[in-house]
């Protein structure tokens, strides 16, 4: 009853989405009522905790006060939260019942209520408190004279219990501090699983005390010590985040075999892989030593990772070395294993037995889902339509078969696609044909950050802010699908991630300064706002263009998906065309004017360099086509010359240069078609026109 | 003989400083001969090591290749150095004799020779090799079509063996990654001692296994685990850097006493200090438990820190609580200790005995230098003229008395002074009156970074690039004192530190984005280039304006010493005046034009905020005075109105606003005086004029 009062007896409430959607919350809360008053941030802002101050609460409240003070410049009298018995009145009162457990289906809900002079947070667990504090920080607003929290009443809880982010630290190593700041960012958007992809062909990143050759020979010296792993796991736990380790076997195992060639399926010399892709080295599932080493390793890992789930990979094993190995072939016959897939299942079941003894449940990429796989396994669905099967087919199949399962297909954040594409992928879309019990087996999903092309300099800009939108998909109601509102909120969330140390914004200019040798980078910034890195796998076709030690300080590395000016320009063009040229013309012209002088500006960079020379065409192409558009958009008649130039330049800008592509090329095409359609054009053959409109 | 050939038989050499000073090397090498050819960076660039590849060499060569590839965008065929037996021809050949020891007076010299197709490095130790690789990276240059190393022959070695940087992690905690990137920066400018100020009134930052209350109660949860300390020490060692820990006693000990009040000199409740300054809490030197706890702690530390030296602080003990304590007073009488200074010496000698047993030599701030202090102690000279004694007096006194000694007075990098002031402080200036043996006792110096006002967000911008100039003072010949050339080189060194992860440049805009709520920061950038944080201790007068948890995200935190536009403007004004107005006028006018519109630009920031409002006067003042100067500089006659405005505005801009001051105010005064002197001014009383010229 108290709760009902808490949420619904609010005077002067305005509950319409039309007003509340101005709030820059992400993930969007389940229930929100917006009031009219506000609470101003003053130096006497204090927090009281009506319960034991757990380490989680201590860290969360202290960090909250630092962030609030940092944002507002308000000098607080008190820098730490108080216990209930040590203070009478507090601005923010926190009530919770117990420490949260790091397991699936834990209660992560919270209630947050702000009024003109009081804030209260109620939650079952201290994890709920963390989320409430993050929501509260997202609510901060200001006018000319003060910073304040608007009056709200929020009741919030997650839609899915598994809201994960996988980071691949094998293809490029990401040191502890990089992981920690990303754990902070995860907590800020209420994600609760860090899936740590620790081994792959390009590196084995864990210190093994039982088999030290693994990290000594398999990592180029880039690995986490066991103490560092404990530190990261604790750091995650303090933020309500579970950590699931992945040891990828039997494929993706070149680094393991570099250390222990004797458990490989081919008698050869292995060395750490420098390229990307799918490689042949594979563990030998018929060799007892394979299970000895993995058993020892799993036992070591089980000590470091308290989480129930243990990811054994299992993806992309093509079994080429198995086919070439006579002993393995005869083993298959002897054990009546029809296919390599059967052989892998044989191995998986052995590994599952080892893990069960260690108190763990096995988790693996969808390839592990075979008839004999125990139903305690968690199936990680990742293949999409591209593989000839409908999206999410393995997810639904797993749920129907009785497995718990999570979705990553659609959330491959490293592919540099617009965030809108990820955002609209729902693990449980309407009309999913699953029964209630089957639906409950779909635990959620994980964004996956493969790092073939991401170093510690650029990792954050590949992950953020786009991962926040995926986090919203996992947390918020399925009804929250307004893409344009999502983009608006994401802009604010993005900037706020800076205070957690996320480097996605600041590191762009670091790269541009390197390219220009610390000369004026203005021209390059303009370009970085409209060019995007090549998408999907086209930047590194076949995995052979880049080695792990290639430079990742190129212009493409300064660019990001969802190039900021491109997003604005796209909308302007849409407005312009749909209003038949009545709206947005001035803004479009102003963009063209800026771009038209870009090449001139670019050439004013005094000292040239090969890096600059390589990207000069990007500037030249943009300036030329913008000049042409300026001519066309401002004249009544399009001359044949302008027309021809436009067509040729449109074809020109479609070609990738230096691993980037112009993010507005489709919009320019649409705009050209519209202009040609509405203006006088004479003496022009149809042929050209076709080229544009197709 | 081989060495003589190596250095002097160079065809086509040009050895004049006039040419070589164009190189952006820092610290400047002892001997350098510049040639005419160059070696272009190509994909087949390879390194061969003609000796065992030590961990140091492995890390240094790998990092060298990544940095070279990152700067140039060249895709190298090979990402790692080769052993001599595994490759025939290499671009860069490395010869060295043995692993360097981390002790004073180790051989850190190297010879570096580049030609059109070959680079060779020769050194006695692998530490010399590290320095050679850093010099080589500093030599990198480029033209439009290629990146290259110019032909040089360098013979280099340090002037001083102790080239240190102290970082205070007590006033604000600086996590491991912050320290690591600063260790990288230190190595890049050939510094070799990291003095780790680990404890103070505001925090005890070390995990103690024997006395865990120390870090549990004395650190707010912000401390280094012993594993992290080992990690940092190893990281430093891998870069040729010694680590000297400091446990500051008997004063600066509030954090220790928060955990163990029973060893304090006053029966009271202690709590971690939040302000800055000199505080009363002091360890009780008459209590055996003091030596028990410190003895245990020193023993733990001795295991973690292999360096011979152990810093016990000893500074700023005013003994107030000693005076108030009857037991301590009678102890003094009983032991015939005349003064508190004698009592402290009594304690220091006991601590020295403990440390000697642990194989350590004691090091302490100059206050520890009393008659009874053993000559094995190292005296850290820090007091300056301000204290009523001539600068370096304790340094020379120590050397004369027979102590090894280092200088920090003049190198307090946290005071936000122009780097030129630090740069010209020489530990051993000419006419120092020391004998040869006394001179040899002056081991070098340390820059000291006290962090009352520096958080992990801003620490780097307080340290860099200015510390690089101090590093040059410690390494290079005393004859290298060209301040203007130093500033020129420092600009390049500064930018290059970015590739090591140093955040001094990138974090400025992070702060400005926070102030503007992610709106346009151009107006603020302009301001940050001419305003500087208040110097010496005036930003935090009495240590009471800021607490440790106050916001350090203010405009002053975005500003730095040696504001970049101020440096340029200063030189322009100098040129203008000394050429009697013939030179630099256009550039000066162009600055005034930019500044004159700043307030307009500032007000275009759409959404206001308290943080913006606070700094609005900075913009307004600059714009107004610039407008006035534009009027004056362009007219033949100065009107009374302009004159009056100018005087008033000059007085106005001298006043600090929001903890910053206008770095060009002296130059504006000079310029005003010159203009008034050279232009027609009518009806103006002398009174005003005096105000300016004084």
PDB file of C-alpha atoms in Angstrom, chain A residues 58 63 65-66 69-80 141-148 177 180-181 220-221 225 227-228 231 274 456-457 491-492 495-496 498-500 503 505-507 509-510 513-518 522 545-554 606-613 659, chain B residues 58 63 65-66 69-80 141-148 177 180-181 220-221 225 227-228 231 274 456-457 491-492 495-496 498-500 503 505-507 509-510 513-518 522 545-554 606-613 659:
ATOM      1  CA  UNK A  58      29.888   3.145  -0.383  1.00  0.00           C
ATOM      2  CA  UNK A  63      31.161   8.313  -6.855  1.00  0.00           C
ATOM      3  CA  UNK A  65      28.746  12.804  -4.970  1.00  0.00           C
ATOM      4  CA  UNK A  66      31.984  13.309  -6.954  1.00  0.00           C
ATOM      5  CA  UNK A  69      29.989  17.977  -7.692  1.00  0.00           C
ATOM      6  CA  UNK A  70      32.102  17.686 -10.841  1.00  0.00           C
ATOM      7  CA  UNK A  71      29.184  18.431 -13.141  1.00  0.00           C
ATOM      8  CA  UNK A  72      27.800  21.336 -11.169  1.00  0.00           C
ATOM      9  CA  UNK A  73      30.897  22.864  -9.613  1.00  0.00           C
ATOM     10  CA  UNK A  74      29.060  22.861  -6.285  1.00  0.00           C
ATOM     11  CA  UNK A  75      31.415  22.480  -3.299  1.00  0.00           C
ATOM     12  CA  UNK A  76      29.710  19.958  -1.035  1.00  0.00           C
ATOM     13  CA  UNK A  77      30.092  20.193   2.713  1.00  0.00           C
ATOM     14  CA  UNK A  78      30.098  16.416   2.958  1.00  0.00           C
ATOM     15  CA  UNK A  79      31.926  14.118   0.616  1.00  0.00           C
ATOM     16  CA  UNK A  80      30.536  10.813   1.816  1.00  0.00           C
ATOM     17  CA  UNK A 141      19.233  19.507 -15.424  1.00  0.00           C
ATOM     18  CA  UNK A 142      19.978  23.190 -15.063  1.00  0.00           C
ATOM     19  CA  UNK A 143      18.954  26.698 -15.929  1.00  0.00           C
ATOM     20  CA  UNK A 144      21.041  29.880 -15.804  1.00  0.00           C
ATOM     21  CA  UNK A 145      21.165  30.009 -12.050  1.00  0.00           C
ATOM     22  CA  UNK A 146      21.064  26.481 -10.678  1.00  0.00           C
ATOM     23  CA  UNK A 147      21.475  22.787 -11.211  1.00  0.00           C
ATOM     24  CA  UNK A 148      18.507  20.704 -10.147  1.00  0.00           C
ATOM     25  CA  UNK A 177      42.073   0.428 -16.778  1.00  0.00           C
ATOM     26  CA  UNK A 180      37.396  -0.725 -15.610  1.00  0.00           C
ATOM     27  CA  UNK A 181      36.224   2.425 -17.314  1.00  0.00           C
ATOM     28  CA  UNK A 220      53.466 -11.473 -26.448  1.00  0.00           C
ATOM     29  CA  UNK A 221      53.696 -10.483 -22.791  1.00  0.00           C
ATOM     30  CA  UNK A 225      47.849 -11.595 -13.929  1.00  0.00           C
ATOM     31  CA  UNK A 227      45.608 -10.659  -9.246  1.00  0.00           C
ATOM     32  CA  UNK A 228      44.483  -8.333 -12.021  1.00  0.00           C
ATOM     33  CA  UNK A 231      40.704  -7.004  -9.273  1.00  0.00           C
ATOM     34  CA  UNK A 274      48.725 -11.933 -36.615  1.00  0.00           C
ATOM     35  CA  UNK A 456      42.925   0.753 -26.459  1.00  0.00           C
ATOM     36  CA  UNK A 457      43.048   4.125 -28.242  1.00  0.00           C
ATOM     37  CA  UNK A 491      23.744  12.411 -27.711  1.00  0.00           C
ATOM     38  CA  UNK A 492      23.476  13.448 -24.070  1.00  0.00           C
ATOM     39  CA  UNK A 495      28.767  13.219 -23.616  1.00  0.00           C
ATOM     40  CA  UNK A 496      28.082  12.178 -20.016  1.00  0.00           C
ATOM     41  CA  UNK A 498      33.172  11.273 -20.591  1.00  0.00           C
ATOM     42  CA  UNK A 499      33.027  11.803 -16.842  1.00  0.00           C
ATOM     43  CA  UNK A 500      33.581   8.066 -16.368  1.00  0.00           C
ATOM     44  CA  UNK A 503      37.621   8.299 -24.319  1.00  0.00           C
ATOM     45  CA  UNK A 505      35.107  11.744 -27.864  1.00  0.00           C
ATOM     46  CA  UNK A 506      38.508  12.978 -26.745  1.00  0.00           C
ATOM     47  CA  UNK A 507      40.623  10.454 -28.644  1.00  0.00           C
ATOM     48  CA  UNK A 509      41.460  14.670 -31.964  1.00  0.00           C
ATOM     49  CA  UNK A 510      44.463  12.746 -30.680  1.00  0.00           C
ATOM     50  CA  UNK A 513      46.720  15.705 -34.338  1.00  0.00           C
ATOM     51  CA  UNK A 514      48.973  12.809 -35.208  1.00  0.00           C
ATOM     52  CA  UNK A 515      47.859  12.875 -38.841  1.00  0.00           C
ATOM     53  CA  UNK A 516      48.495  16.612 -39.136  1.00  0.00           C
ATOM     54  CA  UNK A 517      51.660  16.622 -37.053  1.00  0.00           C
ATOM     55  CA  UNK A 518      49.920  18.849 -34.535  1.00  0.00           C
ATOM     56  CA  UNK A 522      39.688  21.876 -38.175  1.00  0.00           C
ATOM     57  CA  UNK A 545      44.660  -6.127 -44.726  1.00  0.00           C
ATOM     58  CA  UNK A 546      45.467  -5.513 -41.100  1.00  0.00           C
ATOM     59  CA  UNK A 547      47.750  -7.438 -38.825  1.00  0.00           C
ATOM     60  CA  UNK A 548      47.396  -7.129 -35.067  1.00  0.00           C
ATOM     61  CA  UNK A 549      50.409  -4.785 -35.126  1.00  0.00           C
ATOM     62  CA  UNK A 550      49.297  -2.643 -38.052  1.00  0.00           C
ATOM     63  CA  UNK A 551      48.715   1.041 -37.370  1.00  0.00           C
ATOM     64  CA  UNK A 552      45.292   1.858 -35.947  1.00  0.00           C
ATOM     65  CA  UNK A 553      45.947   5.575 -35.932  1.00  0.00           C
ATOM     66  CA  UNK A 554      44.544   6.231 -39.371  1.00  0.00           C
ATOM     67  CA  UNK A 606      51.325  23.992 -43.979  1.00  0.00           C
ATOM     68  CA  UNK A 607      53.481  20.918 -43.691  1.00  0.00           C
ATOM     69  CA  UNK A 608      52.353  17.982 -45.790  1.00  0.00           C
ATOM     70  CA  UNK A 609      52.815  14.315 -44.979  1.00  0.00           C
ATOM     71  CA  UNK A 610      51.995  10.932 -46.449  1.00  0.00           C
ATOM     72  CA  UNK A 611      49.150  10.509 -43.961  1.00  0.00           C
ATOM     73  CA  UNK A 612      47.651  13.802 -45.097  1.00  0.00           C
ATOM     74  CA  UNK A 613      48.236  13.035 -48.741  1.00  0.00           C
ATOM     75  CA  UNK A 659      38.888   2.664 -45.452  1.00  0.00           C
TER      76      UNK A 659
ATOM     77  CA  UNK B  58      61.670  -6.562 -25.816  1.00  0.00           C
ATOM     78  CA  UNK B  63      56.745  -0.241 -28.288  1.00  0.00           C
ATOM     79  CA  UNK B  65      57.753  -0.278 -33.631  1.00  0.00           C
ATOM     80  CA  UNK B  66      54.135   0.397 -32.594  1.00  0.00           C
ATOM     81  CA  UNK B  69      53.951   2.622 -37.200  1.00  0.00           C
ATOM     82  CA  UNK B  70      51.291   4.641 -35.403  1.00  0.00           C
ATOM     83  CA  UNK B  71      52.901   7.960 -36.277  1.00  0.00           C
ATOM     84  CA  UNK B  72      53.612   7.175 -39.885  1.00  0.00           C
ATOM     85  CA  UNK B  73      50.770   4.869 -40.833  1.00  0.00           C
ATOM     86  CA  UNK B  74      53.361   2.516 -42.335  1.00  0.00           C
ATOM     87  CA  UNK B  75      52.292  -1.146 -42.164  1.00  0.00           C
ATOM     88  CA  UNK B  76      55.383  -3.009 -41.011  1.00  0.00           C
ATOM     89  CA  UNK B  77      56.053  -6.528 -42.218  1.00  0.00           C
ATOM     90  CA  UNK B  78      57.512  -7.404 -38.823  1.00  0.00           C
ATOM     91  CA  UNK B  79      56.063  -6.342 -35.518  1.00  0.00           C
ATOM     92  CA  UNK B  80      58.880  -7.484 -33.244  1.00  0.00           C
ATOM     93  CA  UNK B 141      60.621  13.919 -39.490  1.00  0.00           C
ATOM     94  CA  UNK B 142      58.701  13.948 -42.722  1.00  0.00           C
ATOM     95  CA  UNK B 143      58.035  15.717 -45.976  1.00  0.00           C
ATOM     96  CA  UNK B 144      55.061  15.366 -48.310  1.00  0.00           C
ATOM     97  CA  UNK B 145      55.996  11.929 -49.478  1.00  0.00           C
ATOM     98  CA  UNK B 146      57.773  10.122 -46.693  1.00  0.00           C
ATOM     99  CA  UNK B 147      58.632   9.817 -43.038  1.00  0.00           C
ATOM    100  CA  UNK B 148      62.341   9.593 -42.315  1.00  0.00           C
ATOM    101  CA  UNK B 177      47.197   3.400 -15.052  1.00  0.00           C
ATOM    102  CA  UNK B 180      52.073   3.883 -15.699  1.00  0.00           C
ATOM    103  CA  UNK B 181      51.461   6.411 -18.421  1.00  0.00           C
ATOM    104  CA  UNK B 220      38.782   5.959   1.920  1.00  0.00           C
ATOM    105  CA  UNK B 221      39.271   2.701   0.009  1.00  0.00           C
ATOM    106  CA  UNK B 225      47.387  -3.405  -3.235  1.00  0.00           C
ATOM    107  CA  UNK B 227      50.388  -6.676  -6.092  1.00  0.00           C
ATOM    108  CA  UNK B 228      49.712  -3.340  -7.747  1.00  0.00           C
ATOM    109  CA  UNK B 231      53.340  -4.208 -10.853  1.00  0.00           C
ATOM    110  CA  UNK B 274      40.203  16.911   3.878  1.00  0.00           C
ATOM    111  CA  UNK B 456      43.523  11.956 -12.313  1.00  0.00           C
ATOM    112  CA  UNK B 457      41.652  14.116 -14.815  1.00  0.00           C
ATOM    113  CA  UNK B 491      55.739  22.247 -28.147  1.00  0.00           C
ATOM    114  CA  UNK B 492      56.645  19.207 -30.226  1.00  0.00           C
ATOM    115  CA  UNK B 495      52.213  16.801 -28.612  1.00  0.00           C
ATOM    116  CA  UNK B 496      54.227  13.589 -28.907  1.00  0.00           C
ATOM    117  CA  UNK B 498      49.906  12.058 -26.433  1.00  0.00           C
ATOM    118  CA  UNK B 499      50.925   8.787 -28.052  1.00  0.00           C
ATOM    119  CA  UNK B 500      51.948   7.497 -24.612  1.00  0.00           C
ATOM    120  CA  UNK B 503      46.007  13.264 -21.359  1.00  0.00           C
ATOM    121  CA  UNK B 505      45.916  18.035 -24.205  1.00  0.00           C
ATOM    122  CA  UNK B 506      42.783  15.949 -24.670  1.00  0.00           C
ATOM    123  CA  UNK B 507      41.308  16.473 -21.202  1.00  0.00           C
ATOM    124  CA  UNK B 509      38.053  19.925 -23.849  1.00  0.00           C
ATOM    125  CA  UNK B 510      36.488  17.296 -21.594  1.00  0.00           C
ATOM    126  CA  UNK B 513      32.353  20.308 -22.566  1.00  0.00           C
ATOM    127  CA  UNK B 514      31.179  19.759 -19.018  1.00  0.00           C
ATOM    128  CA  UNK B 515      31.093  23.503 -18.351  1.00  0.00           C
ATOM    129  CA  UNK B 516      29.061  24.168 -21.496  1.00  0.00           C
ATOM    130  CA  UNK B 517      26.847  21.103 -21.194  1.00  0.00           C
ATOM    131  CA  UNK B 518      28.284  19.824 -24.452  1.00  0.00           C
ATOM    132  CA  UNK B 522      35.161  27.472 -29.149  1.00  0.00           C
ATOM    133  CA  UNK B 545      39.277  26.802  -0.233  1.00  0.00           C
ATOM    134  CA  UNK B 546      39.365  23.307  -1.608  1.00  0.00           C
ATOM    135  CA  UNK B 547      38.730  20.043   0.153  1.00  0.00           C
ATOM    136  CA  UNK B 548      40.001  16.818  -1.324  1.00  0.00           C
ATOM    137  CA  UNK B 549      36.466  16.144  -2.550  1.00  0.00           C
ATOM    138  CA  UNK B 550      35.806  19.601  -3.997  1.00  0.00           C
ATOM    139  CA  UNK B 551      35.148  19.821  -7.727  1.00  0.00           C
ATOM    140  CA  UNK B 552      38.277  19.938  -9.885  1.00  0.00           C
ATOM    141  CA  UNK B 553      36.323  20.296 -13.088  1.00  0.00           C
ATOM    142  CA  UNK B 554      36.332  24.075 -13.095  1.00  0.00           C
ATOM    143  CA  UNK B 606      22.410  28.807 -26.046  1.00  0.00           C
ATOM    144  CA  UNK B 607      21.737  27.233 -22.687  1.00  0.00           C
ATOM    145  CA  UNK B 608      23.206  29.042 -19.709  1.00  0.00           C
ATOM    146  CA  UNK B 609      24.396  27.512 -16.455  1.00  0.00           C
ATOM    147  CA  UNK B 610      25.955  28.582 -13.170  1.00  0.00           C
ATOM    148  CA  UNK B 611      29.344  27.295 -14.334  1.00  0.00           C
ATOM    149  CA  UNK B 612      29.113  29.446 -17.450  1.00  0.00           C
ATOM    150  CA  UNK B 613      27.844  32.424 -15.539  1.00  0.00           C
ATOM    151  CA  UNK B 659      40.894  31.110  -9.730  1.00  0.00           C
TER     152      UNK B 659
END
